[in-house]
XYZ file of C-alpha atoms in Angstrom:
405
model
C 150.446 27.706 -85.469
C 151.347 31.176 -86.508
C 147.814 32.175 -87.293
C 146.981 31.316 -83.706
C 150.003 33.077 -82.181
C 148.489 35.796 -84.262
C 144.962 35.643 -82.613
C 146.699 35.303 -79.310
C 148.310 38.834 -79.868
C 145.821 40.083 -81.105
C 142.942 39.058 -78.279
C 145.779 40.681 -75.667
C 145.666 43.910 -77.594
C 142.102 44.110 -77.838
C 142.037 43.139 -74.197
C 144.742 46.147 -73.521
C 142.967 48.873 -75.721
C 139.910 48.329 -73.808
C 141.592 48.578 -70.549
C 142.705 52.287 -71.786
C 139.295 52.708 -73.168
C 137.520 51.915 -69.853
C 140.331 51.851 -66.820
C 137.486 51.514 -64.664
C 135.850 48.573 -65.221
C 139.566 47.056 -66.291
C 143.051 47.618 -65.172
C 146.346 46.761 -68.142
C 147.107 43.909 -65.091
C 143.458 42.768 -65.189
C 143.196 42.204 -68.641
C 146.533 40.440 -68.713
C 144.930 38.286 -66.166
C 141.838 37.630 -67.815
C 143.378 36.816 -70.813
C 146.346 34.491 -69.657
C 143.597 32.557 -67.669
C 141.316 32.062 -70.366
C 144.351 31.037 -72.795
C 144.647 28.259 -69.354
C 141.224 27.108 -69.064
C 141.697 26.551 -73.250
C 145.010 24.528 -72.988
C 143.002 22.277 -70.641
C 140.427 21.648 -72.449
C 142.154 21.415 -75.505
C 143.766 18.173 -75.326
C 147.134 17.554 -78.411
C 145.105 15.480 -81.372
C 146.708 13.148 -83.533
C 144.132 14.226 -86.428
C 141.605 17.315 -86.816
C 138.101 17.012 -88.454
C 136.556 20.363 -89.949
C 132.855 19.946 -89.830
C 130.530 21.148 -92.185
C 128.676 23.139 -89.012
C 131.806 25.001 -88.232
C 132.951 22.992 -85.457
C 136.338 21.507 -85.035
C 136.417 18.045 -84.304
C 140.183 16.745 -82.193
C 140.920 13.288 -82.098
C 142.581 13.186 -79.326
C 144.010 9.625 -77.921
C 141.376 7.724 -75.674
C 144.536 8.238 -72.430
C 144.627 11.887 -73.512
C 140.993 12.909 -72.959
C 140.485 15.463 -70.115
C 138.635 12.837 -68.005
C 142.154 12.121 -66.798
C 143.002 15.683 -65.136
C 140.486 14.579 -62.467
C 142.664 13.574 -59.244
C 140.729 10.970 -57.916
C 141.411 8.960 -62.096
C 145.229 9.657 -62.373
C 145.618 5.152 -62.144
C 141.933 4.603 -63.431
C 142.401 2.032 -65.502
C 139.968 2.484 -68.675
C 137.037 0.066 -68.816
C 136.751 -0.347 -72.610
C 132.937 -2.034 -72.326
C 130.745 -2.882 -69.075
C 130.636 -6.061 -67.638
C 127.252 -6.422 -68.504
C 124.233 -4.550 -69.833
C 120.516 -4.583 -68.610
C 118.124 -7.189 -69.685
C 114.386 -6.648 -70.701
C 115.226 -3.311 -73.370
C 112.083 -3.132 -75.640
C 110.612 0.040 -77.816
C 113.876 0.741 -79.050
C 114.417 3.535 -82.265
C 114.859 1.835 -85.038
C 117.399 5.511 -87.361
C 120.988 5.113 -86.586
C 121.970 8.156 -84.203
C 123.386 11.131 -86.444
C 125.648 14.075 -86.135
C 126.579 16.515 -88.660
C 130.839 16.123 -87.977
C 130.967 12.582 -89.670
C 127.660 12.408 -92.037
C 130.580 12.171 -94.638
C 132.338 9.142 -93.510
C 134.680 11.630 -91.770
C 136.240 9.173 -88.956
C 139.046 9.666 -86.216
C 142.015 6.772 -86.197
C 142.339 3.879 -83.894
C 142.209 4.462 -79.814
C 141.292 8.249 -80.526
C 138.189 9.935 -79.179
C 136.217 12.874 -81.112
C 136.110 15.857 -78.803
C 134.512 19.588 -80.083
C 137.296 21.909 -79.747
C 136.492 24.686 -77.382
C 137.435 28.101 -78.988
C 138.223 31.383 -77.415
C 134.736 32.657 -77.972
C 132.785 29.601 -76.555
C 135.142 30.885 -73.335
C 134.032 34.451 -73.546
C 130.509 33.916 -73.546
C 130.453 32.503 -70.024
C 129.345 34.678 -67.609
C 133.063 33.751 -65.936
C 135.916 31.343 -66.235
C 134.533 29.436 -63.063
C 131.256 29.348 -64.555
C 132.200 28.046 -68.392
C 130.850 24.711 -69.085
C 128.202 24.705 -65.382
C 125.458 24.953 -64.812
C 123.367 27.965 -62.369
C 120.617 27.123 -60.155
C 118.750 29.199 -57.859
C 116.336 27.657 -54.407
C 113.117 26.385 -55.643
C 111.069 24.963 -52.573
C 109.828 21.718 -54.452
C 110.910 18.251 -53.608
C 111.245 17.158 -57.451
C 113.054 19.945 -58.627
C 116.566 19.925 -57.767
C 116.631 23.370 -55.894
C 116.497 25.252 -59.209
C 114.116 27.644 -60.752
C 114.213 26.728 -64.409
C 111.060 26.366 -66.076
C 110.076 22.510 -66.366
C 107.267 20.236 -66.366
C 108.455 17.136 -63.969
C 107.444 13.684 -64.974
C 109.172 11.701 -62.445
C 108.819 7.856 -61.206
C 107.115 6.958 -58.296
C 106.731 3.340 -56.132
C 110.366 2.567 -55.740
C 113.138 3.493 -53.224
C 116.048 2.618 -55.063
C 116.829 3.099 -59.295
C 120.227 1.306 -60.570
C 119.686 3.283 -64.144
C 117.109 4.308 -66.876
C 116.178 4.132 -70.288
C 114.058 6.698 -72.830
C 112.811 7.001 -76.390
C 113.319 10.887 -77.064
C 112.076 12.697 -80.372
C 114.679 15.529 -81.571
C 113.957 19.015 -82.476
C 115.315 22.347 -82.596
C 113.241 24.899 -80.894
C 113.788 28.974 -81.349
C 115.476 30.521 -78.530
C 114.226 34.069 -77.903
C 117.261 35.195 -76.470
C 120.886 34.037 -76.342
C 121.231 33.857 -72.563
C 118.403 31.045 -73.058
C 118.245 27.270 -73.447
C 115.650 24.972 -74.470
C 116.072 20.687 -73.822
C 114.842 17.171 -73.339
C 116.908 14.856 -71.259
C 116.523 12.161 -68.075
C 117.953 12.381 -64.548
C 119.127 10.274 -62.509
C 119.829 11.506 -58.874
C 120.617 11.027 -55.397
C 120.947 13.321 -52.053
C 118.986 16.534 -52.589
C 119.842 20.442 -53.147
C 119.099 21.716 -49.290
C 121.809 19.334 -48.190
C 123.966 20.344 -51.007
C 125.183 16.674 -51.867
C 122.862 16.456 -54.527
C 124.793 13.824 -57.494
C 123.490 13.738 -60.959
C 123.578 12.317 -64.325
C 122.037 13.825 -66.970
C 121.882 13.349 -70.875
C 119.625 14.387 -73.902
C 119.477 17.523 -76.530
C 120.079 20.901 -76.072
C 119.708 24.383 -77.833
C 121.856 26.304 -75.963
C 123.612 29.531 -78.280
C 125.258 30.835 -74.751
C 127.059 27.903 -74.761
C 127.727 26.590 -78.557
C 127.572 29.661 -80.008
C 124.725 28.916 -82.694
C 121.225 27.344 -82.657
C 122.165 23.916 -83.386
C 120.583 21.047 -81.530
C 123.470 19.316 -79.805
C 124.098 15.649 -77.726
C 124.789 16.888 -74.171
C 125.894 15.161 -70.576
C 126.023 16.689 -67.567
C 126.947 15.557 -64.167
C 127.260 17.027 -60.221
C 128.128 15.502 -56.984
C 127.525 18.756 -55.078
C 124.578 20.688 -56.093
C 126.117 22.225 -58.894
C 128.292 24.515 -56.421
C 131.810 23.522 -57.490
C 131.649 20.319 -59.397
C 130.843 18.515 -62.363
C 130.231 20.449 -66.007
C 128.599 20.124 -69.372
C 130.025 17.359 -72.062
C 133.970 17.160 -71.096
C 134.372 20.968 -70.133
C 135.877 19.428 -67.053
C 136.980 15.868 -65.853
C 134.883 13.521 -65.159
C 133.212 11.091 -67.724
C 135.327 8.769 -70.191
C 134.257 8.191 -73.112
C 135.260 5.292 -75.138
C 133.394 5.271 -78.667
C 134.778 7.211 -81.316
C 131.819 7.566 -83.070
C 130.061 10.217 -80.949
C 130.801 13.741 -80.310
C 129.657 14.945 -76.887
C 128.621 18.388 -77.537
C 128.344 17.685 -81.031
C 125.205 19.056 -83.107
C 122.443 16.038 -84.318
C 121.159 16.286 -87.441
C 118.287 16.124 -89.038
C 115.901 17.130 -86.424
C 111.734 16.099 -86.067
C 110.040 17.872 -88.434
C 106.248 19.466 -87.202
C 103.544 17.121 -88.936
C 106.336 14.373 -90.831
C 109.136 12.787 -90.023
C 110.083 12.494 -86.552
C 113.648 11.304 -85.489
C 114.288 9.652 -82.443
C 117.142 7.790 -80.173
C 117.649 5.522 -76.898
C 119.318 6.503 -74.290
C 119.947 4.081 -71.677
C 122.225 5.238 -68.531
C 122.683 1.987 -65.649
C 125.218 1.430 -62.509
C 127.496 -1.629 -63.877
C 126.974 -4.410 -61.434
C 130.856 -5.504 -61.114
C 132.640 -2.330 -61.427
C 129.725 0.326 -60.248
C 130.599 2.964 -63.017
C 127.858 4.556 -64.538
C 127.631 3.949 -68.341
C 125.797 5.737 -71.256
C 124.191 4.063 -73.804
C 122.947 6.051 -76.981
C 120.859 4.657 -79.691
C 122.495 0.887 -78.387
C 125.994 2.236 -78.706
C 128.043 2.562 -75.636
C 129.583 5.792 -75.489
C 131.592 5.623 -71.943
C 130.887 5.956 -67.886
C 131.000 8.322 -65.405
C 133.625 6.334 -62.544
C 131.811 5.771 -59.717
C 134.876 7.449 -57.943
C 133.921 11.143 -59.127
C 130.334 10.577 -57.026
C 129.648 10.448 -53.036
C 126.290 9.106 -53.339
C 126.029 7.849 -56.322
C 129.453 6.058 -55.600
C 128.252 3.087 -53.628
C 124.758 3.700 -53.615
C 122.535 4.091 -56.204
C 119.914 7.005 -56.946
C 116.386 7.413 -55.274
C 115.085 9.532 -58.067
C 114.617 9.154 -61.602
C 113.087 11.906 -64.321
C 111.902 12.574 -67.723
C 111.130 15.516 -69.682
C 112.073 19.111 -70.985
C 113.371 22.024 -69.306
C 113.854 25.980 -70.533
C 116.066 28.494 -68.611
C 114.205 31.340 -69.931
C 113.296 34.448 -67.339
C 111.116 35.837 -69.636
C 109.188 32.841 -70.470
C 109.577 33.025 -73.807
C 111.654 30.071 -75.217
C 109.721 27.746 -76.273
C 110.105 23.541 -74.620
C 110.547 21.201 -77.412
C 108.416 21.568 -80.343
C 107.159 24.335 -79.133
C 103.842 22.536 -79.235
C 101.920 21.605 -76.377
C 100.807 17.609 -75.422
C 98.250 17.411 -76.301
C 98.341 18.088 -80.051
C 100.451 14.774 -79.905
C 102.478 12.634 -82.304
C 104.003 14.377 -85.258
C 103.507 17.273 -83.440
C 104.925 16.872 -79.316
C 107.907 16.061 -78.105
C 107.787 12.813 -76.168
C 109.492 10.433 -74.016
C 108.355 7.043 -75.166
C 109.359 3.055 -73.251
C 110.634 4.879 -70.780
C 112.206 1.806 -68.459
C 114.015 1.542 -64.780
C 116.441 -0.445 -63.963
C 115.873 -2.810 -60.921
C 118.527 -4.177 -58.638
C 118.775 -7.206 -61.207
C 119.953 -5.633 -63.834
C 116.457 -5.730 -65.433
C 114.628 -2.965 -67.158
C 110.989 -3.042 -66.331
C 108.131 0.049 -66.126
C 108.244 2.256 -63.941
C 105.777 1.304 -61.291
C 103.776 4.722 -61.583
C 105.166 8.213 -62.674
C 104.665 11.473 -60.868
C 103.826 14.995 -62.788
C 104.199 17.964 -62.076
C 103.868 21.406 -64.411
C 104.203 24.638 -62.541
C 103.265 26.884 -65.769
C 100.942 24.365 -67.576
C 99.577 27.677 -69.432
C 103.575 27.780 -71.003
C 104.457 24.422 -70.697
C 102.722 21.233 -69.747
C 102.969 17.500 -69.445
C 100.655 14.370 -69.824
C 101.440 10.716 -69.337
C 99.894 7.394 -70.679
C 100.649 3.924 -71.037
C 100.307 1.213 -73.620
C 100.805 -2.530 -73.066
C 100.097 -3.373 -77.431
C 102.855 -1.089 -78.658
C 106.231 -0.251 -78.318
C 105.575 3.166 -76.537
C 104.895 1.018 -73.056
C 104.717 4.283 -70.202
C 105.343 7.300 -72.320
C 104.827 11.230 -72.093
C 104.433 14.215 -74.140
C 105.222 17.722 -72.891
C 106.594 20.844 -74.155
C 104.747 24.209 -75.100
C 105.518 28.189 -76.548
C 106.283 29.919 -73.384
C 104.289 32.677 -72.452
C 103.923 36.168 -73.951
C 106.731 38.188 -72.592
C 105.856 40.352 -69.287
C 102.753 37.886 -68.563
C 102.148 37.902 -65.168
C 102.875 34.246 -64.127
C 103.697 32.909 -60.382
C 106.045 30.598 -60.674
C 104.998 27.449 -58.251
């Protein structure tokens, strides 16, 4: 405790002397500001643990009681009563990995105590990197005019499934790796969607989950178990992992925001998990299922849309936030070079108004810089893959002259 009061003097110094250094981009009152806000947002997020976990990647792991979690700052969950396991899971899974999931925090048998969560402690830095306290843990989207896309202008092949109205979850088979980002301000991922309502209206909902490289907001280049989530378009709501309240999480073996290792290796070993998100049929929360492990919901109460309806799009694939172009998607590799070498989404499933995972009944591309990053799709009907794609590629060379679709 006295080494942090010491950092917390010492950031409001630091904050002070460059006030004095440069009054005009930052008045003594400003920085005091600044700094007693961002000392706020951290006392939210930081949440009293019972036990703390040093991991061997640098991160700080807080158990912090299951009640405690910052799920429970949300207004709209101050009675939500905890739903420890759904009523029910979809039938029909098939294709699934076959590795345990792993993450660097507990490859040691490191563990947190009974009705505790694991949560990555957010440090003063991870704050300061944000491009502003109302910003840290969000994503940024700009207009993009397609249908598919979300209303943002992120660089992203779009697999996407076609020939139904109406999608009550999803499942995917996604191999891990850890591709270079060019510059910090970049990231590079593979994840699904699941969505209703659209960006124009601005009551677009999402859930989103996968791997990320993403130094801006970690701090390192570590490949890292992300969620995301949005009832609004990404205007005011929702966040990355638990950087604001929303999803409960109820395993204590996963750490949302937590680095996965090992990684796919180009030409050997690939590594691969499930993940599996579906609309409970008694309660209507949304859960999350990794590698056949439930890891907790989003409550159907945070959502308009997604509330008591259930989403009219689902998606597949990689994205890169990159304005240069030059961060590579996935392996860096492009499709068609294929296993061993692509990333891919393999048995990826829907979830029918059932509770039955089937195909999809057809699945929609679409790759507005094929020359930096492209997509192909296939089926098989004798293997575990079922409807599958591979996508990914290098980027482009930086000022190429691209028009961006």
């Amino acid at each position: 405790m006295a080494a942090a009061r010491t950092w917390s003097r010492r950031g409001l110094v630091a904050l002070l002397l460059l006030a004095m250094i440069f009054p005009s981009l930052l008045s003594p009152s400003d920085a005091t500001s600044t700094y007693l806000r961002r000392r706020q947002v951290l006392k939210r997020l930081n949440k009293p643990p019972l036990a703390t976990i040093q991991s061997p990647d640098g991160d700080i792991i807080d158990c912090v009681h299951i009640s405690r979690q910052p799920a429970f700052d949300h207004p709209l969950l101050k009675d939500h009563t905890i739903q420890m396991q759904p009523s029910s899971q979809p039938s029909g899974l098939y294709g699934e990995a076959t590795r345990p999931f792993t993450q660097t925090w507990n490859q040691n048998g490191e563990k947190c105590p009974n009705n505790t969560i694991p949560i990555r402690r957010t440090n003063e830095q991870d704050v300061m990197r944000a491009t502003s306290l109302t910003t840290f843990g969000k994503k940024t989207h700009d207009r993009s005019p397609h249908p598919h896309s979300h209303g943002w202008c992120h660089k992203r092949p779009l697999p996407y499934a076609t020939g139904d109205a109406n999608y009550y979850g999803t499942k995917v088979t996604i191999n891990v790796w850890q591709p270079t980002i060019a510059t910090s301000g970049d990231f590079s991922l593979s994840q699904l969607w699941i969505s209703a309502g659209s960006y124009d209206n601005k009551d677009l909902n999402t859930i989103e989950i996968g791997w990320q490289v993403y130094p801006a907001m970690y701090g390192d280049d570590k490949t890292r178990l992300f969620i995301y989530w949005t009832r609004d378009a990404y205007n005011e709501t929702g966040c990355y992992n638990l950087a604001c309240s929303g999803f409960i999480q109820t395993n204590p073996q996963f750490v949302i925001g937590g680095s996965i290792s090992p990684v796919s290796t180009y030409g050997d070993t690939q590594y691969e998990y499930d993940y599996l998100v579906w609309k409970d049929p008694a309660g209507g929360n949304w859960w999350l299922q990794v590698q056949g492990n439930n890891v907790g919901y989003w409550p159907s109460s945070i959502f308009t849309l997604l509330q008591t309806g259930v989403a009219d799009s689902v998606e597949w694939g990689g994205e890169v936030d990159s304005p240069q172009i030059t961060t590579p998607m996935g392996s860096g590799h492009f499709p068609e070079e294929g296993f061993g070498k692509a990333t891919y989404s393999r048995a990826i499933q829907v979830v029918d108004s059932s509770n039955n995972l089937k195909p999809p009944n057809g699945v929609g591309l679409i790759a507005p810089l094929p020359s930096c990053y492209n997509v192909m799709t296939g089926s098989s009907s004798t293997t575990s893959w079922g409807t599958y794609i591979y996508y990914g590629g290098p980027g482009c060379p930086q000022n190429s002259q691209i028009e961006v679709m």
